[in-house]
mmCIF file of C-alpha atoms in Angstrom:
data_model
loop_
_atom_site.group_PDB
_atom_site.id
_atom_site.type_symbol
_atom_site.label_atom_id
_atom_site.label_comp_id
_atom_site.label_asym_id
_atom_site.label_seq_id
_atom_site.Cartn_x
_atom_site.Cartn_y
_atom_site.Cartn_z
ATOM 1 C CA UNK A 273 32.339 26.865 14.165
ATOM 2 C CA UNK A 274 29.684 29.318 15.215
ATOM 3 C CA UNK A 275 26.899 28.629 17.553
ATOM 4 C CA UNK A 276 23.853 27.118 15.775
ATOM 5 C CA UNK A 277 20.555 28.271 17.440
ATOM 6 C CA UNK A 278 17.756 25.764 17.826
ATOM 7 C CA UNK A 279 14.026 26.266 17.437
ATOM 8 C CA UNK A 280 12.141 26.270 20.661
ATOM 9 C CA UNK A 281 9.777 23.330 21.309
ATOM 10 C CA UNK A 282 6.395 23.764 19.725
ATOM 11 C CA UNK A 283 4.430 20.918 21.313
ATOM 12 C CA UNK A 284 4.341 19.474 24.827
ATOM 13 C CA UNK A 285 4.190 16.006 23.486
ATOM 14 C CA UNK A 286 2.659 13.905 20.683
ATOM 15 C CA UNK A 287 -0.789 14.080 22.133
ATOM 16 C CA UNK A 288 -0.666 17.858 22.237
ATOM 17 C CA UNK A 289 0.539 17.904 18.633
ATOM 18 C CA UNK A 290 -2.280 15.509 17.635
ATOM 19 C CA UNK A 291 -4.872 17.766 19.248
ATOM 20 C CA UNK A 292 -3.611 20.723 17.254
ATOM 21 C CA UNK A 293 -3.536 18.697 14.080
ATOM 22 C CA UNK A 294 -7.074 17.635 14.602
ATOM 23 C CA UNK A 295 -8.201 21.205 14.487
ATOM 24 C CA UNK A 296 -6.873 21.463 10.941
ATOM 25 C CA UNK A 297 -8.703 18.266 9.931
ATOM 26 C CA UNK A 298 -12.168 18.930 11.396
ATOM 27 C CA UNK A 299 -13.716 19.165 7.879
ATOM 28 C CA UNK A 300 -13.234 15.338 7.661
ATOM 29 C CA UNK A 301 -15.282 14.561 10.839
ATOM 30 C CA UNK A 302 -18.296 12.500 9.898
ATOM 31 C CA UNK A 303 -16.786 11.175 6.666
ATOM 32 C CA UNK A 304 -15.434 7.998 8.327
ATOM 33 C CA UNK A 305 -11.751 8.719 7.605
ATOM 34 C CA UNK A 306 -9.231 5.912 7.791
ATOM 35 C CA UNK A 307 -6.353 7.111 9.950
ATOM 36 C CA UNK A 308 -3.073 5.315 9.026
ATOM 37 C CA UNK A 309 -0.433 6.024 11.542
ATOM 38 C CA UNK A 310 3.270 5.458 10.909
ATOM 39 C CA UNK A 311 4.717 3.327 13.793
ATOM 40 C CA UNK A 312 5.799 3.726 16.207
ATOM 41 C CA UNK A 313 5.599 7.334 17.354
ATOM 42 C CA UNK A 314 2.587 8.372 15.423
ATOM 43 C CA UNK A 315 0.199 5.598 16.584
ATOM 44 C CA UNK A 316 -0.829 7.391 19.832
ATOM 45 C CA UNK A 317 -1.437 10.420 17.639
ATOM 46 C CA UNK A 318 -3.492 8.415 15.133
ATOM 47 C CA UNK A 319 -5.649 7.238 18.084
ATOM 48 C CA UNK A 320 -6.514 10.814 19.027
ATOM 49 C CA UNK A 321 -7.365 11.707 15.323
ATOM 50 C CA UNK A 322 -9.455 8.642 14.982
ATOM 51 C CA UNK A 323 -11.475 9.458 18.110
ATOM 52 C CA UNK A 324 -11.823 13.159 17.348
ATOM 53 C CA UNK A 325 -12.766 12.636 13.657
ATOM 54 C CA UNK A 326 -15.001 9.623 14.159
ATOM 55 C CA UNK A 327 -12.573 7.587 12.060
ATOM 56 C CA UNK A 328 -10.864 4.209 12.003
ATOM 57 C CA UNK A 329 -7.336 3.532 13.069
ATOM 58 C CA UNK A 330 -4.723 1.389 11.474
ATOM 59 C CA UNK A 331 -0.964 1.494 10.727
ATOM 60 C CA UNK A 332 0.857 1.837 7.485
ATOM 61 C CA UNK A 333 3.986 -0.186 7.884
ATOM 62 C CA UNK A 334 7.098 1.456 6.461
ATOM 63 C CA UNK A 335 10.691 1.619 7.707
ATOM 64 C CA UNK A 336 13.557 3.816 6.820
ATOM 65 C CA UNK A 337 16.614 2.277 5.048
ATOM 66 C CA UNK A 338 19.830 3.225 6.939
ATOM 67 C CA UNK A 339 23.038 4.474 5.395
ATOM 68 C CA UNK A 340 26.203 2.375 5.750
ATOM 69 C CA UNK A 341 27.874 3.353 9.120
ATOM 70 C CA UNK A 342 25.276 6.045 9.704
ATOM 71 C CA UNK A 343 22.158 4.349 11.130
ATOM 72 C CA UNK A 344 20.436 7.620 11.703
ATOM 73 C CA UNK A 345 20.702 8.768 8.160
ATOM 74 C CA UNK A 346 17.760 7.584 5.946
ATOM 75 C CA UNK A 347 18.708 6.712 2.356
ATOM 76 C CA UNK A 348 15.076 5.814 1.661
ATOM 77 C CA UNK A 349 12.337 3.516 3.082
ATOM 78 C CA UNK A 350 10.624 0.261 2.357
ATOM 79 C CA UNK A 351 6.974 -0.949 2.920
ATOM 80 C CA UNK A 352 5.906 -4.286 4.262
ATOM 81 C CA UNK A 353 5.510 -5.567 0.784
ATOM 82 C CA UNK A 354 9.110 -4.866 -0.016
ATOM 83 C CA UNK A 355 8.618 -1.878 -2.203
ATOM 84 C CA UNK A 356 11.348 0.587 -1.628
ATOM 85 C CA UNK A 357 11.896 4.294 -2.481
ATOM 86 C CA UNK A 358 15.419 5.674 -2.435
ATOM 87 C CA UNK A 359 16.746 9.214 -1.753
ATOM 88 C CA UNK A 360 18.687 10.833 -4.659
ATOM 89 C CA UNK A 361 21.698 10.936 -2.412
ATOM 90 C CA UNK A 362 21.773 7.252 -1.473
ATOM 91 C CA UNK A 363 24.823 6.241 -3.578
ATOM 92 C CA UNK A 364 26.830 9.290 -2.535
ATOM 93 C CA UNK A 365 26.815 8.109 1.113
ATOM 94 C CA UNK A 366 28.095 4.710 0.234
ATOM 95 C CA UNK A 367 24.941 2.749 -0.285
ATOM 96 C CA UNK A 368 25.860 0.186 -3.023
ATOM 97 C CA UNK A 369 23.266 -1.965 -4.730
ATOM 98 C CA UNK A 370 24.214 -4.895 -2.538
ATOM 99 C CA UNK A 371 23.971 -2.884 0.681
ATOM 100 C CA UNK A 372 20.531 -1.502 -0.415
ATOM 101 C CA UNK A 373 19.142 -5.091 -1.203
ATOM 102 C CA UNK A 374 20.446 -6.395 2.164
ATOM 103 C CA UNK A 375 18.942 -3.455 4.093
ATOM 104 C CA UNK A 376 15.632 -3.699 2.329
ATOM 105 C CA UNK A 377 15.440 -7.361 3.131
ATOM 106 C CA UNK A 378 16.346 -6.780 6.876
ATOM 107 C CA UNK A 379 13.652 -3.996 7.268
ATOM 108 C CA UNK A 380 11.015 -5.922 5.406
ATOM 109 C CA UNK A 381 11.400 -8.687 7.887
ATOM 110 C CA UNK A 382 11.035 -6.305 10.774
ATOM 111 C CA UNK A 383 7.860 -4.895 9.231
ATOM 112 C CA UNK A 384 6.310 -8.355 8.739
ATOM 113 C CA UNK A 385 6.972 -9.175 12.301
ATOM 114 C CA UNK A 386 5.471 -5.911 13.466
ATOM 115 C CA UNK A 387 2.243 -6.669 11.477
ATOM 116 C CA UNK A 388 1.946 -10.027 13.260
ATOM 117 C CA UNK A 389 2.477 -8.329 16.605
ATOM 118 C CA UNK A 390 0.287 -5.282 16.023
ATOM 119 C CA UNK A 391 -2.689 -6.993 14.497
ATOM 120 C CA UNK A 392 -2.700 -10.741 15.241
ATOM 121 C CA UNK A 393 -5.383 -12.574 13.220
ATOM 122 C CA UNK A 394 -6.484 -9.278 11.622
ATOM 123 C CA UNK A 395 -5.541 -8.201 8.134
ATOM 124 C CA UNK A 396 -4.659 -4.647 7.193
ATOM 125 C CA UNK A 397 -7.836 -2.339 6.749
ATOM 126 C CA UNK A 398 -8.508 -2.004 3.087
ATOM 127 C CA UNK A 399 -8.044 1.554 1.771
ATOM 128 C CA UNK A 400 -9.564 1.334 -1.679
ATOM 129 C CA UNK A 401 -12.214 3.949 -2.072
ATOM 130 C CA UNK A 402 -11.599 5.484 1.374
ATOM 131 C CA UNK A 403 -10.671 8.916 2.563
ATOM 132 C CA UNK A 404 -7.292 8.132 4.110
ATOM 133 C CA UNK A 405 -5.221 10.371 6.416
ATOM 134 C CA UNK A 406 -1.551 9.231 6.840
ATOM 135 C CA UNK A 407 -0.109 10.772 10.036
ATOM 136 C CA UNK A 408 3.418 10.961 11.479
ATOM 137 C CA UNK A 409 4.931 12.866 14.322
ATOM 138 C CA UNK A 410 7.150 14.931 11.849
ATOM 139 C CA UNK A 411 9.202 14.938 8.649
ATOM 140 C CA UNK A 412 12.876 15.241 8.571
ATOM 141 C CA UNK A 413 14.030 13.880 5.150
ATOM 142 C CA UNK A 414 10.632 12.735 4.311
ATOM 143 C CA UNK A 415 11.714 9.293 3.213
ATOM 144 C CA UNK A 416 9.432 7.334 5.488
ATOM 145 C CA UNK A 417 6.285 9.415 4.636
ATOM 146 C CA UNK A 418 7.296 9.176 1.017
ATOM 147 C CA UNK A 419 7.200 5.380 1.141
ATOM 148 C CA UNK A 420 4.011 5.418 3.219
ATOM 149 C CA UNK A 421 2.054 7.572 0.706
ATOM 150 C CA UNK A 422 3.421 5.494 -2.224
ATOM 151 C CA UNK A 423 2.287 2.335 -0.655
ATOM 152 C CA UNK A 424 -1.200 3.744 0.232
ATOM 153 C CA UNK A 425 -1.611 5.331 -3.213
ATOM 154 C CA UNK A 426 -1.057 1.945 -4.786
ATOM 155 C CA UNK A 427 -4.227 0.689 -3.223
ATOM 156 C CA UNK A 428 -6.370 3.459 -4.687
ATOM 157 C CA UNK A 429 -7.875 5.519 -1.856
ATOM 158 C CA UNK A 430 -10.590 7.989 -2.853
ATOM 159 C CA UNK A 431 -8.635 10.836 -1.232
ATOM 160 C CA UNK A 432 -5.185 10.767 0.360
ATOM 161 C CA UNK A 433 -4.155 13.281 3.011
ATOM 162 C CA UNK A 434 -0.695 13.664 4.579
ATOM 163 C CA UNK A 435 -0.811 15.111 8.135
ATOM 164 C CA UNK A 436 2.186 16.080 10.243
ATOM 165 C CA UNK A 437 2.772 18.576 13.033
ATOM 166 C CA UNK A 438 6.138 19.819 11.791
ATOM 167 C CA UNK A 439 8.465 19.196 8.783
ATOM 168 C CA UNK A 440 11.600 20.353 7.203
ATOM 169 C CA UNK A 441 11.174 22.358 4.060
ATOM 170 C CA UNK A 442 12.987 19.650 2.082
ATOM 171 C CA UNK A 443 11.041 16.769 3.582
ATOM 172 C CA UNK A 444 7.640 18.693 2.944
ATOM 173 C CA UNK A 445 8.469 19.311 -0.686
ATOM 174 C CA UNK A 446 9.216 15.671 -1.275
ATOM 175 C CA UNK A 447 5.934 14.333 -0.149
ATOM 176 C CA UNK A 448 3.452 17.030 -1.328
ATOM 177 C CA UNK A 449 3.205 15.670 -4.799
ATOM 178 C CA UNK A 450 2.142 12.331 -3.622
ATOM 179 C CA UNK A 451 -0.876 13.481 -1.619
ATOM 180 C CA UNK A 452 -4.122 15.107 -2.583
ATOM 181 C CA UNK A 453 -3.696 17.411 0.305
ATOM 182 C CA UNK A 454 -0.773 17.986 2.900
ATOM 183 C CA UNK A 455 -1.580 19.424 6.270
ATOM 184 C CA UNK A 456 1.539 20.664 8.202
ATOM 185 C CA UNK A 457 1.335 22.972 11.207
ATOM 186 C CA UNK A 458 4.861 24.369 10.913
ATOM 187 C CA UNK A 459 7.916 24.311 8.621
ATOM 188 C CA UNK A 460 10.669 25.855 10.810
ATOM 189 C CA UNK A 461 13.788 27.228 9.148
ATOM 190 C CA UNK A 462 16.156 25.585 11.717
ATOM 191 C CA UNK A 463 15.432 21.898 11.512
ATOM 192 C CA UNK A 464 17.876 19.286 12.822
ATOM 193 C CA UNK A 465 15.546 16.470 14.126
ATOM 194 C CA UNK A 466 11.831 16.005 14.834
ATOM 195 C CA UNK A 467 12.381 15.542 18.530
ATOM 196 C CA UNK A 468 13.714 19.135 18.927
ATOM 197 C CA UNK A 469 10.184 20.474 18.469
ATOM 198 C CA UNK A 470 8.674 18.496 21.353
ATOM 199 C CA UNK A 471 9.216 19.065 25.086
ATOM 200 C CA UNK A 472 8.657 15.386 25.709
ATOM 201 C CA UNK A 473 9.469 12.940 22.896
ATOM 202 C CA UNK A 474 9.864 9.412 24.424
ATOM 203 C CA UNK A 475 10.200 6.373 22.384
ATOM 204 C CA UNK A 476 6.905 4.438 21.785
ATOM 205 C CA UNK A 477 7.239 0.728 22.250
ATOM 206 C CA UNK A 478 5.811 -2.097 20.160
ATOM 207 C CA UNK A 479 3.564 -3.074 23.124
ATOM 208 C CA UNK A 480 2.104 0.468 23.299
ATOM 209 C CA UNK A 481 1.359 0.361 19.508
ATOM 210 C CA UNK A 482 -0.386 -2.994 19.894
ATOM 211 C CA UNK A 483 -2.369 -1.669 22.804
ATOM 212 C CA UNK A 484 -3.655 1.357 20.897
ATOM 213 C CA UNK A 485 -4.628 -0.830 17.895
ATOM 214 C CA UNK A 486 -6.456 -3.338 20.003
ATOM 215 C CA UNK A 487 -8.678 -0.791 21.616
ATOM 216 C CA UNK A 488 -12.248 -1.524 20.576
ATOM 217 C CA UNK A 489 -14.066 1.278 18.772
ATOM 218 C CA UNK A 490 -11.012 2.626 16.838
ATOM 219 C CA UNK A 491 -11.326 -0.039 14.023
ATOM 220 C CA UNK A 492 -13.866 -2.155 12.235
ATOM 221 C CA UNK A 493 -14.895 -5.165 14.244
ATOM 222 C CA UNK A 494 -14.405 -8.633 12.977
ATOM 223 C CA UNK A 495 -17.561 -10.000 11.242
ATOM 224 C CA UNK A 496 -18.692 -12.038 14.314
ATOM 225 C CA UNK A 497 -18.215 -9.183 16.758
ATOM 226 C CA UNK A 498 -21.080 -6.998 15.516
ATOM 227 C CA UNK A 499 -21.177 -3.148 15.459
ATOM 228 C CA UNK A 500 -19.667 -1.065 18.226
ATOM 229 C CA UNK A 501 -21.806 1.683 19.925
ATOM 230 C CA UNK A 502 -20.716 5.256 19.871
ATOM 231 C CA UNK A 503 -20.197 5.067 23.670
ATOM 232 C CA UNK A 504 -17.797 2.177 23.331
ATOM 233 C CA UNK A 505 -15.814 4.160 20.700
ATOM 234 C CA UNK A 506 -15.524 7.139 22.987
ATOM 235 C CA UNK A 507 -14.507 4.957 26.068
ATOM 236 C CA UNK A 508 -11.914 3.067 23.970
ATOM 237 C CA UNK A 509 -10.393 6.232 22.598
ATOM 238 C CA UNK A 510 -10.137 7.689 26.219
ATOM 239 C CA UNK A 511 -8.367 4.439 27.289
ATOM 240 C CA UNK A 512 -6.003 4.641 24.292
ATOM 241 C CA UNK A 513 -5.200 8.268 25.128
ATOM 242 C CA UNK A 514 -4.488 7.389 28.774
ATOM 243 C CA UNK A 515 -2.267 4.602 27.800
ATOM 244 C CA UNK A 516 -0.237 6.748 25.373
ATOM 245 C CA UNK A 517 0.359 9.243 28.078
ATOM 246 C CA UNK A 518 1.469 6.600 30.552
#
């Protein structure tokens, strides 16, 4: 087997990628966009976008469905309400109807637990009629973003934007039809995994996600809390950015 060259890293880390992605989304500044990040890796990125665009941050909870005996291979994805999307090759890698049902149930339970952890006592931010930007740190098969966009579209946003720093050609093609606009910084020809395009690509923990989401100023306050000032929004975003780098 011949040597397979790899693409050089394009981004220092997720925060670097988010900063570059923000430059392509500046036209939405001042339109109060709702930034929906796909946990866990994209949440620190979402915090940067929300701060830079003057938007609101929340998560869209979806999880890949794993192939039998190949946990890294996505055969589709499921959202927190149990709606699943499947890749056309799912059955060819051994995913029987029974396996798919069991895997969907497992991952739905994980997502429901994450919602309780990430936003205790706070429901998901409504998307109906909003400008919504769904962000992830990259697309490989596109299965997770496909499920995320499908879930958000179901709630009737005014405009739905998909934003990623890097994607495979296959993954990008799968999601474009579901978004009103797709912003992708690079579609490299040699794509093996999202992490290959980052110098630093650490795992993001559930605690880090919860910390980002609980920063004041990056989401709408509860009714009794009153309005946040622009200064508190900026301070909270800075704290969130520092936490994500740590």
